[in-house]
mmCIF file of C-alpha atoms in Angstrom:
data_model
loop_
_atom_site.group_PDB
_atom_site.id
_atom_site.type_symbol
_atom_site.label_atom_id
_atom_site.label_comp_id
_atom_site.label_asym_id
_atom_site.label_seq_id
_atom_site.Cartn_x
_atom_site.Cartn_y
_atom_site.Cartn_z
ATOM 1 C CA MET V 850 161.552 132.912 96.930
ATOM 2 C CA LEU V 851 159.955 130.518 94.496
ATOM 3 C CA ASN V 852 160.652 130.997 90.849
ATOM 4 C CA VAL V 853 157.965 130.584 88.217
ATOM 5 C CA LYS V 854 158.793 126.972 87.551
ATOM 6 C CA GLN V 855 158.669 126.041 91.251
ATOM 7 C CA LEU V 856 155.392 127.967 91.732
ATOM 8 C CA PHE V 857 153.818 126.133 88.824
ATOM 9 C CA SER V 858 154.856 122.786 90.350
ATOM 10 C CA VAL V 859 153.323 123.702 93.725
ATOM 11 C CA LEU V 860 150.054 124.786 92.121
ATOM 12 C CA LEU V 861 149.905 121.560 90.119
ATOM 13 C CA VAL V 862 150.362 119.449 93.261
ATOM 14 C CA LEU V 863 147.669 121.409 95.109
ATOM 15 C CA GLY V 864 145.281 120.963 92.197
ATOM 16 C CA ILE V 865 145.772 117.229 92.184
ATOM 17 C CA PHE V 866 145.287 117.067 95.977
ATOM 18 C CA VAL V 867 142.045 119.052 95.914
ATOM 19 C CA SER V 868 140.694 117.064 93.001
ATOM 20 C CA SER V 869 141.490 113.721 94.595
ATOM 21 C CA THR V 870 140.142 114.862 97.985
ATOM 22 C CA GLY V 871 136.886 115.979 96.435
ATOM 23 C CA TYR V 872 136.511 112.592 94.775
ATOM 24 C CA ALA V 873 137.202 110.851 98.070
ATOM 25 C CA PHE V 874 134.564 112.971 99.800
ATOM 26 C CA SER V 875 132.004 112.195 97.135
ATOM 27 C CA GLN V 876 132.695 108.481 97.444
ATOM 28 C CA ALA V 877 132.368 108.577 101.236
ATOM 29 C CA GLN V 878 128.819 110.012 101.261
ATOM 30 C CA PRO V 879 126.389 107.786 103.242
ATOM 31 C CA PRO V 880 123.967 105.682 101.189
ATOM 32 C CA ALA V 881 120.437 106.896 100.669
ATOM 33 C CA SER V 882 117.929 106.022 103.377
ATOM 34 C CA PRO V 883 116.188 102.693 102.779
ATOM 35 C CA PRO V 884 112.563 102.852 101.632
ATOM 36 C CA PRO V 885 109.919 102.678 104.359
ATOM 37 C CA PRO V 886 108.620 99.200 105.220
ATOM 38 C CA ASP V 887 105.655 97.878 103.306
ATOM 39 C CA SER V 888 102.785 99.021 105.510
ATOM 40 C CA GLU V 889 100.307 96.748 103.740
ATOM 41 C CA ALA V 890 102.286 93.669 104.680
ATOM 42 C CA GLN V 891 102.065 94.609 108.368
ATOM 43 C CA ALA V 892 98.513 95.929 108.440
ATOM 44 C CA THR V 893 95.605 94.131 110.027
ATOM 45 C CA PRO V 894 92.108 94.322 108.573
ATOM 46 C CA THR V 895 90.215 97.277 109.960
ATOM 47 C CA ALA V 896 87.312 99.152 108.470
ATOM 48 C CA PRO V 897 85.764 102.462 109.462
ATOM 49 C CA GLY V 898 82.042 102.767 109.821
ATOM 50 C CA GLY V 899 81.351 99.037 110.003
ATOM 51 C CA GLU V 900 82.293 98.411 106.371
ATOM 52 C CA ILE V 901 83.462 94.970 105.301
ATOM 53 C CA THR V 902 87.227 94.607 105.315
ATOM 54 C CA PRO V 903 88.181 91.944 102.772
ATOM 55 C CA ALA V 904 89.940 88.833 103.924
ATOM 56 C CA ARG V 905 93.490 88.853 102.617
ATOM 57 C CA VAL V 906 96.462 86.602 101.953
ATOM 58 C CA SER V 907 98.753 87.366 104.892
ATOM 59 C CA TYR V 908 101.410 84.658 104.486
ATOM 60 C CA LEU V 909 102.684 82.297 101.802
ATOM 61 C CA ASN V 910 105.315 79.586 101.783
ATOM 62 C CA GLY V 911 106.203 77.211 98.963
ATOM 63 C CA GLU V 912 103.970 76.627 95.968
ATOM 64 C CA VAL V 913 100.449 78.032 96.325
ATOM 65 C CA SER V 914 98.105 78.448 93.341
ATOM 66 C CA PHE V 915 95.235 80.911 93.175
ATOM 67 C CA TRP V 916 92.089 80.964 91.044
ATOM 68 C CA ARG V 917 89.437 83.661 90.820
ATOM 69 C CA PRO V 918 86.093 83.218 89.020
ATOM 70 C CA GLY V 919 86.445 84.340 85.415
ATOM 71 C CA ALA V 920 90.159 83.584 85.198
ATOM 72 C CA SER V 921 91.331 81.289 82.422
ATOM 73 C CA ASP V 922 93.831 79.423 84.603
ATOM 74 C CA TRP V 923 95.453 79.158 88.041
ATOM 75 C CA THR V 924 98.139 81.726 88.895
ATOM 76 C CA PRO V 925 100.723 81.943 91.713
ATOM 77 C CA ALA V 926 99.185 83.386 94.876
ATOM 78 C CA LYS V 927 100.483 86.749 96.135
ATOM 79 C CA VAL V 928 100.726 88.168 99.645
ATOM 80 C CA ASN V 929 98.251 90.944 100.534
ATOM 81 C CA THR V 930 95.764 89.984 97.827
ATOM 82 C CA PRO V 931 92.297 91.069 99.048
ATOM 83 C CA LEU V 932 89.894 88.172 98.618
ATOM 84 C CA ALA V 933 86.373 87.960 97.288
ATOM 85 C CA PRO V 934 83.759 85.179 97.352
ATOM 86 C CA GLY V 935 84.665 82.447 94.881
ATOM 87 C CA ASP V 936 88.448 82.714 95.298
ATOM 88 C CA VAL V 937 90.188 79.339 95.601
ATOM 89 C CA PHE V 938 93.658 78.270 96.769
ATOM 90 C CA TYR V 939 95.520 75.047 96.140
ATOM 91 C CA THR V 940 98.714 74.355 98.099
ATOM 92 C CA GLY V 941 101.435 72.198 96.575
ATOM 93 C CA SER V 942 103.389 69.508 98.382
ATOM 94 C CA ASP V 943 105.450 72.188 100.145
ATOM 95 C CA GLY V 944 102.890 75.001 100.156
ATOM 96 C CA THR V 945 101.182 76.858 103.008
ATOM 97 C CA VAL V 946 98.748 79.763 102.772
ATOM 98 C CA GLU V 947 97.468 81.978 105.576
ATOM 99 C CA ILE V 948 94.228 83.947 105.176
ATOM 100 C CA GLN V 949 93.606 86.720 107.666
ATOM 101 C CA VAL V 950 89.861 87.049 108.232
ATOM 102 C CA GLY V 951 89.978 89.481 111.160
ATOM 103 C CA PRO V 952 92.440 91.483 113.269
ATOM 104 C CA ARG V 953 93.062 88.369 115.388
ATOM 105 C CA ALA V 954 91.608 85.586 113.283
ATOM 106 C CA PHE V 955 93.490 83.402 110.813
ATOM 107 C CA VAL V 956 92.792 80.410 108.581
ATOM 108 C CA ARG V 957 95.767 78.383 107.325
ATOM 109 C CA ALA V 958 95.886 75.574 104.792
ATOM 110 C CA ALA V 959 98.667 72.987 104.972
ATOM 111 C CA PRO V 960 100.448 71.382 101.987
ATOM 112 C CA GLY V 961 98.149 69.477 99.640
ATOM 113 C CA ALA V 962 94.979 71.374 100.551
ATOM 114 C CA GLN V 963 92.272 73.128 98.576
ATOM 115 C CA ILE V 964 90.376 75.913 100.319
ATOM 116 C CA ALA V 965 88.005 78.582 99.063
ATOM 117 C CA LEU V 966 86.221 81.683 100.302
ATOM 118 C CA ASP V 967 82.501 81.137 99.619
ATOM 119 C CA ASN V 968 80.923 84.110 101.355
ATOM 120 C CA HIS V 969 81.904 87.241 103.274
ATOM 121 C CA GLU V 970 79.362 89.436 105.035
ATOM 122 C CA PRO V 971 79.907 91.983 107.832
ATOM 123 C CA ASP V 972 79.248 89.342 110.510
ATOM 124 C CA TYR V 973 79.577 86.089 108.573
ATOM 125 C CA ILE V 974 82.478 84.386 106.776
ATOM 126 C CA GLN V 975 82.145 81.050 105.006
ATOM 127 C CA LEU V 976 85.110 79.028 103.778
ATOM 128 C CA ARG V 977 85.140 75.642 102.073
ATOM 129 C CA LEU V 978 87.779 72.949 102.569
ATOM 130 C CA THR V 979 87.572 70.233 99.916
ATOM 131 C CA ALA V 980 90.945 68.495 100.390
ATOM 132 C CA GLY V 981 93.777 68.357 102.892
ATOM 133 C CA HIS V 982 93.808 69.955 106.308
ATOM 134 C CA ALA V 983 93.443 73.475 107.624
ATOM 135 C CA ALA V 984 93.609 75.345 110.918
ATOM 136 C CA VAL V 985 91.206 78.040 112.089
ATOM 137 C CA ASP V 986 92.822 80.098 114.861
ATOM 138 C CA ILE V 987 90.458 82.703 116.304
ATOM 139 C CA ARG V 988 91.783 84.824 119.150
ATOM 140 C CA GLU V 989 89.034 87.415 118.865
ATOM 141 C CA LEU V 990 85.553 87.038 117.366
ATOM 142 C CA GLY V 991 83.173 89.961 117.629
ATOM 143 C CA PRO V 992 79.740 89.584 119.291
ATOM 144 C CA GLY V 993 77.337 88.021 116.812
ATOM 145 C CA ASP V 994 80.105 87.189 114.328
ATOM 146 C CA THR V 995 80.162 83.716 112.797
ATOM 147 C CA LEU V 996 82.697 81.741 110.805
ATOM 148 C CA GLU V 997 81.600 78.609 108.948
ATOM 149 C CA LEU V 998 83.889 76.004 107.470
ATOM 150 C CA ALA V 999 82.117 73.838 104.915
ATOM 151 C CA THR V 1000 83.454 70.399 103.957
ATOM 152 C CA PRO V 1001 82.112 67.587 101.735
ATOM 153 C CA GLY V 1002 80.686 65.807 104.794
ATOM 154 C CA ALA V 1003 79.400 68.621 106.980
ATOM 155 C CA ALA V 1004 79.475 72.311 107.765
ATOM 156 C CA PHE V 1005 81.062 73.505 111.031
ATOM 157 C CA THR V 1006 79.877 76.788 112.528
ATOM 158 C CA VAL V 1007 82.219 78.607 114.909
ATOM 159 C CA GLU V 1008 80.812 81.317 117.152
ATOM 160 C CA ARG V 1009 83.512 81.715 119.826
ATOM 161 C CA ASN V 1010 87.244 82.096 120.202
ATOM 162 C CA GLY V 1011 89.282 78.930 119.962
ATOM 163 C CA TYR V 1012 91.551 76.800 117.830
ATOM 164 C CA TYR V 1013 90.053 74.397 115.292
ATOM 165 C CA HIS V 1014 91.639 71.729 113.105
ATOM 166 C CA ALA V 1015 89.855 70.283 110.064
ATOM 167 C CA GLU V 1016 90.980 67.535 107.722
ATOM 168 C CA VAL V 1017 89.354 66.140 104.571
ATOM 169 C CA SER V 1018 90.602 62.837 103.125
ATOM 170 C CA ASP V 1019 88.725 60.546 100.726
ATOM 171 C CA ASP V 1020 85.161 60.400 102.119
ATOM 172 C CA THR V 1021 86.035 61.319 105.720
ATOM 173 C CA THR V 1022 86.078 64.709 107.436
ATOM 174 C CA THR V 1023 87.640 65.204 110.862
ATOM 175 C CA PHE V 1024 87.059 68.368 112.881
ATOM 176 C CA ARG V 1025 88.600 69.157 116.292
ATOM 177 C CA ALA V 1026 88.028 71.977 118.793
ATOM 178 C CA HIS V 1027 90.792 73.142 121.140
ATOM 179 C CA ARG V 1028 91.712 76.029 123.471
ATOM 180 C CA GLY V 1029 88.189 76.546 124.765
ATOM 181 C CA GLY V 1030 86.612 76.598 121.341
ATOM 182 C CA SER V 1031 83.370 74.882 120.392
ATOM 183 C CA ALA V 1032 81.452 74.518 117.160
ATOM 184 C CA THR V 1033 78.172 73.248 115.762
ATOM 185 C CA MET V 1034 78.339 70.516 113.126
ATOM 186 C CA SER V 1035 75.598 70.234 110.496
ATOM 187 C CA PRO V 1036 76.045 67.044 108.441
ATOM 188 C CA ALA V 1037 74.267 66.633 105.138
ATOM 189 C CA GLY V 1038 70.715 65.522 105.865
ATOM 190 C CA GLY V 1039 71.408 65.166 109.591
ATOM 191 C CA ALA V 1040 70.710 67.015 112.823
ATOM 192 C CA ALA V 1041 73.039 69.705 114.152
ATOM 193 C CA THR V 1042 75.515 68.335 116.687
ATOM 194 C CA PRO V 1043 77.752 70.295 119.074
ATOM 195 C CA VAL V 1044 81.511 69.774 119.023
ATOM 196 C CA PRO V 1045 82.670 70.929 122.491
ATOM 197 C CA ALA V 1046 86.172 71.933 123.497
ATOM 198 C CA ASN V 1047 88.761 69.139 123.329
ATOM 199 C CA GLN V 1048 86.388 66.983 121.280
ATOM 200 C CA GLN V 1049 86.503 65.841 117.681
ATOM 201 C CA ALA V 1050 83.847 64.860 115.171
ATOM 202 C CA VAL V 1051 84.555 62.306 112.460
ATOM 203 C CA VAL V 1052 82.108 62.377 109.541
ATOM 204 C CA THR V 1053 82.214 59.491 107.085
ATOM 205 C CA GLY V 1054 80.314 59.667 103.805
ATOM 206 C CA THR V 1055 78.566 62.604 102.168
ATOM 207 C CA GLU V 1056 74.965 61.669 101.254
ATOM 208 C CA SER V 1057 74.033 59.882 104.493
ATOM 209 C CA PRO V 1058 77.120 60.507 106.631
ATOM 210 C CA ARG V 1059 77.954 58.608 109.783
ATOM 211 C CA VAL V 1060 79.044 60.859 112.660
ATOM 212 C CA VAL V 1061 81.188 59.883 115.654
ATOM 213 C CA VAL V 1062 82.054 62.429 118.360
ATOM 214 C CA GLY V 1063 84.765 61.693 120.912
ATOM 215 C CA ALA V 1064 87.856 63.023 122.642
ATOM 216 C CA ALA V 1065 90.264 64.953 120.457
ATOM 217 C CA PRO V 1066 93.833 63.646 120.174
ATOM 218 C CA ALA V 1067 96.835 65.688 121.244
ATOM 219 C CA LEU V 1068 97.906 68.672 119.199
ATOM 220 C CA THR V 1069 100.108 67.852 116.210
ATOM 221 C CA ALA V 1070 103.313 69.591 115.125
ATOM 222 C CA TRP V 1071 101.194 71.483 112.596
ATOM 223 C CA ASP V 1072 98.905 72.694 115.398
ATOM 224 C CA GLN V 1073 101.862 73.810 117.489
ATOM 225 C CA TRP V 1074 103.255 75.789 114.562
ATOM 226 C CA ASN V 1075 99.896 77.504 114.156
ATOM 227 C CA TYR V 1076 99.830 78.430 117.841
ATOM 228 C CA GLN V 1077 103.300 79.964 117.604
ATOM 229 C CA ARG V 1078 102.540 81.743 114.358
ATOM 230 C CA THR V 1079 99.437 83.447 115.771
ATOM 231 C CA ASP V 1080 101.224 84.318 119.019
ATOM 232 C CA TYR V 1081 103.917 86.037 116.968
ATOM 233 C CA LEU V 1082 101.423 87.990 114.884
ATOM 234 C CA ILE V 1083 99.252 89.331 117.694
ATOM 235 C CA GLN V 1084 102.249 90.353 119.803
#
């Protein structure tokens, strides 16, 4: 039979064991569940009742500056920013910006480009490329919908699905249509000219531009990246 001293020792040991076990249990609790994914980052533009869904910044890489009318200076661009007419982007030497203009329609500006959203109506979107090169990848364009890309030399109106590559350098604008796409070119002071699939238009000058339409060259590495990027997004 245990005496008082032995009983006290046993109780002390049990107390230490329970205390240490409780601490171990508290430390072994599973971590809290992670927060849900950012639904805005994965969403595609949809609008009930035929309302206008704003174009948005859907991807950024590297240095991309953003300016909105009324702002005192350029600021770093941010993903998921809804856009309004007048917004302008400038991509640095390593910058890329992707603008989602529809559930399956994207406009991307490569490094060293300046691109702006000039107008956005329910069935009409107008962008302006003033420097560098950009891709317009349209996998789905609604009936009657139109996208126009304005440049210093000409405006290019797109009314069907396809892939389009535009480049502005010095006083020359080059526009190419691929993947079944076609566009209508309207040079300053000149007659509208079609740019069929697998063709390119080179516009030199701005006041009285010279236009040459011919076969488009092979897709570049930039074009291939755009193809893969859109494939990934729509899947």
